[in-house]
Amino acid sequence: MTGPSTSSGGGASTSAGGGTPHPRLSLNQATIKYANLDEALRATADGGYEAIGLWREPVHEVGLAAAARRLADSGLRLSTYCRGGFFTVPEGPERRAAIDDNRRGIEETATLAAAGAPGSRAVFVLVAGGLPEGSNDLVGARARVAEALAELAPDAEAAGVTLAIEPLHPMYASDRAVVSTLQQALDLAAPFDPSVVGATVDTFHIWWDPEVLPQIARAGAEGRIATYQVCDWKTPLPADVLLSRHQPGDGVIDFASLTQAVEATGYAGDIEVEIFNQQIWDAPYADVAARTAAAFGAAVAPHLAASVPVV
Amino acid sequence: MTGPSTSSGGGASTSAGGGTPHPRLSLNQATIKYANLDEALRATADGGYEAIGLWREPVHEVGLAAAARRLADSGLRLSTYCRGGFFTVPEGPERRAAIDDNRRGIEETATLAAAGAPGSRAVFVLVAGGLPEGSNDLVGARARVAEALAELAPDAEAAGVTLAIEPLHPMYASDRAVVSTLQQALDLAAPFDPSVVGATVDTFHIWWDPEVLPQIARAGAEGRIATYQVCDWKTPLPADVLLSRHQPGDGVIDFASLTQAVEATGYAGDIEVEIFNQQIWDAPYADVAARTAAAFGAAVAPHLAASVPVV
């Protein structure tokens, strides 16, 4: 799971339900993992979306400058840039490489957000990383996340970029992200200005948390909702639990209560659908874009405040 | 996954490492799922254990009175009786059946604990149950857990039984247990006397929780640690995530900090190893008993206070 690549899969555009996507809906590129940058921008723009969440690998493939031009040409907003983090290893060359890579990611985020349509958000999503190989020192790994944020915050601030710590579902705590709850993400963000360090609110990862509603309210009150991402949870989980995400409405997550909680904070940014799911990855990009718009329209959009005030 | 049954598997006793089990180590019968009651009692007693955690199905197979006699004959303590719960369905015949079944479980617990060796604990472990079919009302399901506890508490109190709410890992929140954290379990237990409603502290389910150490301390301070269970977490998870438990020391859980936290509360009861793992289920029972004792001896026992005070 290293994000989109340009291998086989997807491609030919056939139509599939949907209508016009909600104006705040953004297609996270991971949902069409096999699309290269051009294919992703095209599927998203042709699908009637106004925004896209980009991943680093497809951007690197064409180079940052070219990627920025193509994003600008697409007319799409950038909703987030995915992803940095993976900085739980102890001090040493591997950690230095991770920090440097995050610095480049911050710069890329700033460049792409500047190139995107008005309303683009310079948000760099951070996945903390798991326990280092052979370690069971969860407390230490978490402390290194805090240290990494302290090291990167000045760069983010200088670049006008918000670092969005993403709590991942606890089933990924050992191998992907030692940040497991929104509360924990907010505690990690607390030492920093909210414009510099915020949190990613992703329904898939936090829907189960008995504290999720008060923590969403807290995130809003502290100004730290950097992005809102939606996809659904369903069991049984597939053999690879990284690929267990579903279109909103296809599982058991209560998008009404979570979305209303986010709306109640005043969050008015784009909302991404980010799905890792082999079946969805194998479908034509245009179909995925259309189905995602339809799923969002049915399961999430009804819980959003009207985007244009009535006069 | 309905606990031990008496199908094939296991059986012939061959020796495997270990030495004498720690005096507080109890073998939860789920670890040798295919053993019937006699086989489980024999493997546990012959393995040098002093305690066992029993499951309902093998008890029902021989009948409660016979099971109590056999437990008494084994000379083993009862550490817990597994399991009740599964009461998240709305009011109606299915819910009434679940409540009645829990009432029978409470009576069984009392009978078995009275038959076990001195030091037996009348602890009935409760797994809350998941979202009812077709429902995404997590808040409602959790409310029904609270209602079930209120309904069962008088029975438990009358029988001298402690109900031990078990928070399960959040990856089971939709289909097994809507109680996902120790904090939540303690909040559910709060209205009741600690001798009536407590919590199961199981490393596998809560190791990832950033709040786990303060919540263990809270559980101790409130007198609500009804049982302490240990097994390990390792990735990648198997295709069936219910079977992803490992012997202590075979994964990434920090048994030092968790065990010291439990010890610091003054909890002095038995400690169960409860493992759902196909490979372990397929091994001879005596080998599993020996390996469990060795794993516990290496990974958990060093963090226990000396069981006999020095004079």
XYZ file of C-alpha atoms in Angstrom:
622
model
C 0.000 0.000 0.000
C 2.119 2.853 -1.275
C -0.680 4.763 -2.900
C -1.531 5.081 -6.548
C 0.836 3.655 -9.142
C 0.571 3.482 -12.875
C 0.295 -0.257 -13.310
C -2.621 -1.862 -15.091
C -6.274 -1.651 -14.117
C -9.080 0.804 -14.631
C -9.078 2.975 -17.704
C -11.893 2.814 -20.191
C -14.676 5.184 -19.316
C -18.174 3.805 -19.142
C -20.947 5.685 -17.468
C -22.479 4.633 -14.124
C -25.294 6.408 -12.276
C -24.702 9.480 -10.204
C -25.547 12.907 -11.545
C -23.457 15.930 -10.609
C -21.196 15.401 -7.611
C -21.844 17.500 -4.540
C -19.773 20.691 -4.854
C -17.785 19.831 -1.706
C -17.032 16.277 -2.739
C -13.400 15.586 -3.595
C -12.111 12.370 -5.113
C -9.041 11.187 -3.281
C -6.716 9.683 -5.828
C -6.217 6.537 -3.748
C -9.764 5.597 -4.691
C -8.527 5.183 -8.279
C -5.116 3.953 -7.247
C -3.968 2.754 -10.640
C -4.663 6.039 -12.417
C -1.661 8.162 -13.268
C -1.916 11.879 -12.629
C -3.430 12.757 -15.980
C -5.927 9.941 -15.792
C -6.897 10.899 -12.266
C -7.360 14.574 -13.102
C -9.372 13.697 -16.171
C -11.644 11.178 -14.433
C -12.250 13.643 -11.640
C -12.881 16.705 -13.789
C -14.901 14.801 -16.388
C -16.929 13.316 -13.548
C -18.052 16.806 -12.612
C -16.028 17.087 -9.412
C -14.534 20.388 -8.361
C -11.736 18.966 -6.181
C -9.207 16.175 -5.938
C -6.897 14.807 -3.254
C -3.524 13.939 -4.795
C -0.893 11.392 -3.817
C 2.815 11.898 -4.007
C 3.885 8.993 -6.201
C 1.884 10.001 -9.288
C 3.039 13.598 -8.796
C 6.671 12.520 -8.611
C 6.219 10.491 -11.741
C 5.667 13.563 -13.866
C 7.649 15.945 -11.679
C 6.310 18.630 -9.378
C 6.319 21.506 -11.866
C 4.517 19.515 -14.515
C 2.073 18.178 -11.936
C 1.276 21.691 -10.766
C 0.631 22.817 -14.374
C -1.633 19.859 -15.023
C -3.559 20.446 -11.826
C -3.969 24.097 -12.779
C -5.127 23.100 -16.257
C -7.669 20.701 -14.775
C -9.487 23.511 -13.021
C -9.771 21.357 -9.902
C -9.159 22.411 -6.321
C -6.585 20.505 -4.315
C -8.273 19.190 -1.176
C -5.286 17.385 0.395
C -1.908 16.012 -0.533
C -1.161 12.476 0.673
C 0.983 11.635 2.408
C 3.821 12.118 4.797
C 4.664 10.831 8.223
C 6.210 7.426 8.922
C 8.554 8.982 11.423
C 8.462 6.614 14.388
C 11.980 5.249 13.937
C 14.615 6.322 16.452
C 17.221 8.952 15.594
C 19.593 7.946 12.833
C 19.886 8.029 9.038
C 16.488 6.414 8.480
C 14.799 9.028 10.633
C 16.708 11.859 8.949
C 15.598 10.533 5.559
C 11.991 10.437 6.765
C 12.124 13.985 8.085
C 13.726 15.232 4.865
C 11.087 13.462 2.837
C 8.379 15.142 4.890
C 10.044 18.510 4.243
C 9.853 17.863 0.514
C 6.235 16.825 0.937
C 5.459 20.119 2.645
C 6.995 22.063 -0.240
C 5.102 19.970 -2.766
C 1.879 20.607 -0.911
C 2.426 24.355 -1.034
C 3.240 24.290 -4.753
C 0.247 22.169 -5.671
C -2.198 24.093 -3.490
C -1.023 27.306 -5.146
C -1.608 25.759 -8.567
C -5.053 24.382 -7.787
C -8.255 26.299 -8.320
C -9.319 28.908 -5.729
C -10.343 27.212 -2.518
C -7.466 24.731 -2.717
C -6.245 23.664 0.692
C -2.554 23.289 1.507
C -3.086 20.248 3.704
C -0.432 17.545 3.980
C -1.821 14.327 5.465
C 0.466 12.526 7.910
C 0.315 8.835 8.796
C 2.491 8.394 11.842
C 4.022 5.014 11.082
C 3.956 1.848 13.166
C 6.256 0.298 15.717
C 9.819 0.088 14.418
C 10.884 -3.445 13.484
C 11.494 -5.513 16.596
C 10.219 -2.853 18.999
C 7.314 -3.010 21.389
C 7.882 0.501 22.712
C 4.595 2.101 21.759
C 5.073 4.983 24.166
C 8.481 5.730 22.661
C 7.161 5.546 19.102
C 4.449 8.023 19.989
C 6.976 10.350 21.566
C 8.925 10.330 18.301
C 5.795 11.412 16.454
C 5.593 14.420 18.737
C 9.268 15.153 18.142
C 8.841 14.908 14.379
C 5.937 17.350 14.467
C 8.046 19.795 16.447
C 10.795 19.476 13.887
C 8.506 19.902 10.879
C 6.164 22.580 12.203
C 8.450 25.507 11.349
C 8.755 24.278 7.769
C 5.016 23.849 7.480
C 4.392 27.295 8.916
C 6.891 28.911 6.571
C 5.263 27.177 3.612
C 1.713 27.965 4.710
C 0.932 24.273 4.930
C -1.234 22.511 7.508
C 0.029 19.137 8.709
C -2.994 16.870 9.153
C -2.241 14.075 11.604
C -4.419 11.130 10.706
C -5.487 8.754 13.452
C -5.732 5.314 11.889
C -7.968 2.501 13.073
C -6.373 0.656 16.015
C -6.017 -2.474 13.894
C -3.160 -0.622 12.181
C -1.501 0.504 15.423
C 1.436 -1.875 15.212
C 2.331 -1.625 11.543
C 0.950 1.640 10.123
C 0.150 4.292 12.658
C 0.724 4.536 16.381
C -1.814 7.382 16.383
C -5.140 5.621 16.868
C -7.735 8.109 18.082
C -8.802 11.645 17.280
C -8.196 12.568 20.901
C -4.602 11.422 20.581
C -4.136 13.324 17.318
C -5.496 16.479 18.913
C -3.255 16.028 21.939
C -0.291 15.733 19.593
C -1.412 18.824 17.713
C -2.035 20.861 20.847
C 1.419 22.481 21.126
C 1.117 24.018 17.657
C -0.919 26.669 15.948
C -4.019 25.108 14.361
C -3.036 26.509 10.981
C 0.173 24.493 11.219
C -0.903 21.204 12.799
C -4.413 19.828 12.553
C -6.071 16.454 12.252
C -7.589 14.324 9.563
C -11.103 13.229 10.470
C -11.702 9.986 8.566
C -14.905 8.123 9.350
C -13.411 4.706 8.605
C -10.785 5.070 11.271
C -12.743 6.608 14.116
C -16.414 5.675 13.744
C -16.175 3.041 16.511
C -14.723 5.422 19.112
C -17.093 6.082 22.017
C -15.455 9.527 22.266
C -15.738 10.400 18.590
C -18.506 12.988 18.791
C -17.030 15.037 21.643
C -13.610 14.804 20.025
C -14.958 16.069 16.699
C -16.518 18.956 18.584
C -13.195 19.565 20.301
C -11.339 19.412 16.978
C -13.685 22.019 15.607
C -13.469 24.252 18.654
C -9.687 24.112 18.424
C -9.776 24.842 14.693
C -8.012 21.616 13.852
C -10.217 19.821 11.336
C -7.792 19.946 8.436
C -9.801 17.573 6.281
C -12.881 15.391 6.503
C -12.709 12.041 4.720
C -15.513 9.549 4.362
C -15.737 5.887 3.538
C -17.509 2.945 5.104
C -16.728 -0.048 7.336
C -18.105 -3.506 6.662
C -17.395 -6.998 7.960
C -16.138 -9.566 7.356
C -12.872 -7.815 6.732
C -10.966 -8.929 3.629
C -7.773 -10.956 4.020
C -5.759 -7.765 3.609
C -7.325 -5.433 6.156
C -5.775 -2.439 4.424
C -8.295 -2.948 1.639
C -11.391 -3.043 3.808
C -12.912 0.333 2.918
C -16.186 0.757 1.125
C -18.314 3.403 -0.531
C -20.313 5.463 1.963
C -23.572 3.650 2.589
C -22.236 0.189 1.811
C -21.383 -0.541 5.446
C -22.395 0.260 9.005
C -21.010 3.731 9.654
C -23.564 6.299 10.755
C -22.664 9.147 8.397
C -25.524 11.239 9.714
C -24.160 11.701 13.221
C -20.517 12.026 12.180
C -21.185 14.410 9.309
C -23.549 16.535 11.376
C -20.900 16.717 14.096
C -18.305 17.917 11.608
C -20.751 20.393 10.069
C -21.641 21.709 13.491
C -18.048 22.800 13.973
C -18.327 25.081 10.984
C -15.967 23.043 8.830
C -16.783 24.140 5.296
C -13.973 22.589 3.296
C -13.987 19.805 0.773
C -14.869 16.283 1.841
C -12.850 13.462 0.377
C -13.823 9.933 -0.413
C -10.689 7.840 -0.002
C -11.167 4.112 -0.508
C -8.651 1.294 -0.569
C -10.577 -1.583 -2.092
C -9.362 -3.991 -4.728
C -12.704 -4.271 -6.503
C -13.007 -0.520 -6.734
C -9.412 -0.231 -7.912
C -10.140 -2.734 -10.665
C -13.137 -0.788 -11.996
C -12.918 1.861 -14.744
C -11.968 5.231 -13.275
C -14.972 7.052 -14.666
C -17.283 4.459 -13.174
C -15.628 4.827 -9.803
C -15.943 8.594 -10.002
C -19.631 8.310 -10.834
C -20.358 5.691 -8.209
C -18.496 7.657 -5.584
C -20.531 10.753 -6.383
C -23.741 8.760 -6.146
C -22.747 7.100 -2.860
C -21.721 10.416 -1.356
C -24.893 12.021 -2.625
C -27.015 9.394 -0.922
C -25.130 8.791 2.336
C -23.298 12.010 3.170
C -24.667 14.987 1.259
C -28.092 14.945 2.980
C -26.323 15.731 6.241
C -24.463 18.764 4.953
C -25.692 22.271 5.510
C -26.948 23.885 2.328
C -23.824 25.159 0.631
C -25.480 28.313 -0.683
C -27.272 30.382 1.929
C -30.910 31.082 1.147
C -31.545 34.804 0.600
C -16.355 -18.702 16.974
C -18.565 -20.029 19.709
C -15.825 -21.200 22.023
C -14.544 -24.695 22.693
C -16.319 -27.647 21.174
C -15.521 -31.322 21.269
C -14.714 -31.901 17.632
C -11.405 -33.364 16.519
C -7.957 -31.857 17.078
C -5.451 -31.826 19.895
C -5.365 -34.777 22.230
C -2.246 -36.883 22.575
C 0.037 -35.573 25.235
C 3.624 -34.922 24.288
C 5.883 -32.820 26.425
C 7.041 -29.330 25.417
C 9.302 -27.026 27.420
C 8.044 -24.955 30.300
C 8.559 -26.050 33.883
C 5.946 -25.338 36.527
C 3.409 -22.713 35.522
C 3.340 -19.521 37.525
C 0.897 -20.017 40.413
C -1.344 -17.203 39.164
C -1.459 -18.444 35.580
C -4.797 -19.813 34.456
C -5.411 -21.594 31.176
C -8.506 -20.256 29.503
C -10.247 -23.149 27.839
C -10.572 -21.255 24.541
C -6.829 -21.718 24.132
C -7.505 -25.455 23.734
C -10.808 -24.946 22.005
C -11.302 -28.518 20.823
C -10.842 -30.087 24.275
C -13.979 -31.253 26.018
C -14.338 -30.480 29.708
C -12.509 -33.564 30.957
C -9.696 -33.107 28.489
C -9.365 -29.454 29.383
C -9.315 -30.099 33.122
C -6.787 -32.896 32.680
C -4.447 -30.942 30.406
C -4.566 -28.005 32.794
C -4.092 -29.959 36.009
C -1.487 -32.286 34.511
C 0.333 -29.231 33.180
C 0.815 -28.051 36.748
C -1.638 -25.175 36.586
C -3.720 -24.228 39.596
C -6.546 -22.521 37.705
C -8.678 -22.704 34.599
C -11.120 -20.429 32.802
C -14.101 -22.438 31.577
C -16.447 -21.916 28.663
C -20.139 -22.616 28.675
C -20.475 -25.013 25.752
C -18.252 -27.768 27.191
C -19.957 -27.324 30.551
C -23.389 -27.687 28.990
C -22.231 -30.788 27.198
C -21.849 -32.711 30.436
C -24.424 -30.757 32.408
C -23.789 -28.209 35.138
C -23.866 -30.589 38.118
C -21.445 -33.016 36.508
C -19.219 -30.167 35.383
C -19.089 -28.798 38.921
C -18.120 -32.217 40.287
C -15.404 -32.654 37.708
C -14.022 -29.194 38.365
C -13.990 -29.983 42.100
C -12.247 -33.269 41.422
C -9.610 -31.530 39.325
C -8.451 -29.446 42.262
C -8.314 -26.388 39.998
C -9.550 -22.903 40.784
C -12.070 -21.343 38.460
C -10.660 -18.031 37.225
C -13.556 -16.953 34.960
C -16.550 -18.390 33.186
C -16.950 -17.418 29.524
C -19.171 -15.994 28.345
C -22.342 -14.029 28.312
C -23.456 -10.804 26.759
C -24.593 -10.410 23.146
C -27.445 -8.219 24.250
C -27.436 -5.356 21.772
C -30.632 -6.339 19.983
C -33.719 -4.197 20.581
C -36.524 -5.320 22.886
C -38.340 -8.418 21.719
C -38.122 -12.199 21.928
C -34.488 -12.330 20.813
C -33.482 -9.885 23.519
C -35.531 -11.736 26.143
C -33.798 -14.979 25.152
C -30.400 -13.295 25.476
C -31.217 -11.889 28.913
C -32.509 -15.259 30.084
C -29.414 -16.956 28.778
C -27.274 -14.500 30.706
C -29.271 -15.243 33.855
C -28.505 -18.928 33.418
C -24.850 -18.048 32.857
C -24.789 -16.152 36.131
C -26.180 -19.162 37.991
C -23.685 -21.452 36.294
C -20.854 -19.159 37.265
C -21.890 -19.238 40.914
C -22.185 -23.019 40.917
C -18.840 -23.582 39.267
C -16.994 -21.034 41.390
C -18.355 -22.722 44.510
C -17.122 -26.068 43.241
C -13.654 -24.873 42.286
C -10.699 -24.878 44.625
C -10.360 -22.095 47.208
C -9.548 -18.826 45.496
C -11.998 -19.509 42.693
C -13.535 -16.345 41.292
C -17.204 -16.059 40.393
C -16.556 -13.905 37.339
C -18.820 -14.085 34.301
C -17.220 -12.527 31.226
C -19.537 -10.484 29.009
C -18.993 -9.694 25.344
C -21.482 -6.995 24.463
C -22.396 -8.046 20.933
C -22.179 -6.068 17.715
C -24.572 -3.928 15.754
C -27.861 -5.701 15.143
C -28.278 -6.868 11.551
C -29.030 -3.946 9.271
C -28.477 -1.315 11.960
C -25.910 1.456 12.063
C -27.129 2.786 15.401
C -23.997 2.345 17.471
C -25.193 4.742 20.152
C -28.431 2.810 20.502
C -26.640 -0.543 20.673
C -24.457 0.792 23.441
C -27.465 2.055 25.331
C -28.947 -1.437 25.197
C -25.765 -2.802 26.784
C -26.286 -0.431 29.683
C -29.911 -1.509 29.950
C -28.955 -5.181 29.953
C -26.471 -4.612 32.754
C -29.131 -2.874 34.798
C -31.436 -5.798 34.242
C -28.844 -8.444 35.115
C -27.106 -6.724 38.014
C -29.639 -7.792 40.666
C -29.283 -11.415 39.575
C -25.518 -11.190 39.666
C -25.580 -9.572 43.082
C -27.930 -12.196 44.461
C -25.694 -14.945 43.104
C -22.471 -13.350 44.311
C -21.224 -13.134 40.737
C -19.208 -10.330 39.153
C -20.136 -9.425 35.584
C -16.931 -8.627 33.718
C -17.594 -6.391 30.725
C -14.934 -7.053 28.148
C -13.932 -4.272 25.811
C -13.009 -5.878 22.514
C -10.589 -4.494 19.960
C -12.284 -1.846 17.785
C -11.907 -4.088 14.740
C -14.737 -6.126 16.274
C -16.956 -3.127 17.015
C -19.471 -3.819 14.276
C -19.896 -7.574 14.578
C -18.797 -8.668 18.076
C -18.717 -5.966 20.682
C -19.816 -2.361 20.660
C -17.739 -1.928 23.813
C -14.295 -1.030 22.497
C -12.260 0.607 25.244
C -11.587 0.065 28.912
C -12.799 3.585 29.587
C -16.117 2.742 27.993
C -16.395 -0.504 29.965
C -15.716 1.357 33.194
C -18.255 4.025 32.303
C -20.820 1.275 31.731
C -19.888 -0.333 35.041
C -19.990 2.924 36.989
C -23.635 2.769 38.117
C -23.088 -0.581 39.837
C -21.232 -1.910 42.823
C -17.743 -3.092 41.770
C -18.459 -6.524 43.193
C -21.360 -6.795 40.749
C -20.064 -5.186 37.563
C -16.391 -4.979 36.679
C -14.254 -5.128 33.570
C -12.106 -7.660 31.777
C -8.639 -6.302 31.138
C -7.338 -8.197 28.099
C -4.040 -7.030 26.639
C -4.943 -8.077 23.106
C -7.933 -5.785 22.972
C -6.605 -2.653 24.619
C -2.809 -2.549 24.202
C -3.060 0.079 21.445
C -5.158 2.516 23.483
C -3.318 5.754 24.314
C -5.421 5.877 27.476
C -4.786 2.299 28.552
C -2.458 2.965 31.490
C -4.577 5.648 33.176
C -7.677 3.551 32.558
C -6.073 0.487 34.153
C -5.205 2.652 37.132
C -8.784 3.902 37.214
C -10.130 0.356 36.982
C -7.999 -0.589 39.945
C -8.941 2.450 41.967
C -12.598 1.693 41.343
C -12.107 -1.968 42.261
C -13.284 -3.130 38.859
C -10.530 -5.366 37.499
C -12.535 -8.570 37.435
C -9.952 -10.496 35.465
C -6.659 -9.901 33.702
C -6.121 -11.790 30.441
C -2.975 -11.836 28.378
C -2.128 -12.714 24.815
C -0.183 -11.026 22.060
C -0.849 -9.019 18.887
C 1.078 -9.580 15.681
C 0.695 -8.482 12.068
C -0.095 -9.334 9.392
C -3.480 -10.365 10.725
C -4.777 -13.735 9.523
C -7.670 -13.853 7.051
C -10.040 -14.454 9.972
C -9.180 -11.650 12.349
C -10.872 -13.488 15.198
C -7.951 -15.901 15.169
C -5.192 -13.329 15.403
C -4.060 -13.913 18.975
C -0.652 -15.211 19.917
C 1.301 -16.467 22.903
C 2.648 -13.657 25.098
C 6.019 -12.634 23.708
C 5.281 -13.696 20.132
C 4.049 -10.244 19.122
C 4.449 -6.559 19.883
C 2.528 -6.009 23.102
C 4.505 -4.484 25.933
C 3.556 -6.861 28.744
C 5.893 -5.102 31.142
C 4.024 -1.807 31.248
C 0.544 -3.329 31.122
C 1.244 -5.997 33.718
C 2.986 -3.562 36.033
C 0.012 -1.235 35.716
C -2.376 -4.026 36.690
C -0.107 -5.130 39.542
C 0.140 -1.574 40.795
C -3.617 -1.560 41.369
C -3.241 -4.438 43.836
C -5.003 -6.935 41.593
C -3.857 -10.291 42.960
C -6.135 -12.699 41.128
C -5.415 -15.289 38.503
C -4.194 -14.226 35.086
C -5.595 -16.025 32.084
C -4.029 -16.786 28.767
C -6.864 -16.865 26.254
C -5.820 -17.413 22.655
C -7.890 -17.923 19.531
C -5.388 -19.235 17.023
C -5.884 -22.104 14.598
C -2.315 -23.390 14.857
C -2.515 -23.483 18.623
C -5.925 -25.141 18.481
C -4.485 -27.833 16.223
C -1.627 -28.673 18.634
C -1.847 -31.348 21.363
C -3.449 -29.896 24.496
C -0.567 -30.796 26.767
C 1.866 -29.086 24.434
C -0.285 -25.970 24.401
C -0.474 -26.003 28.193
C 3.297 -26.327 28.456
C 4.039 -23.692 25.833
C 1.561 -21.306 27.392
C 3.241 -21.727 30.768
C 6.639 -21.100 29.210
C 5.446 -18.038 27.281
C 3.772 -16.604 30.347
C 6.839 -17.350 32.429
C 9.055 -15.448 30.033
C 6.847 -12.520 29.015
C 4.487 -11.846 31.909
C 5.678 -13.456 35.149
C 8.801 -11.285 35.483
C 6.523 -8.277 35.858
C 4.452 -9.729 38.669
C 5.103 -8.940 42.287
C 6.531 -11.877 44.212
C 3.508 -13.989 45.084
C 4.888 -15.061 48.459
C 6.039 -12.235 50.705
C 9.663 -12.507 51.822
C 9.957 -12.973 55.631
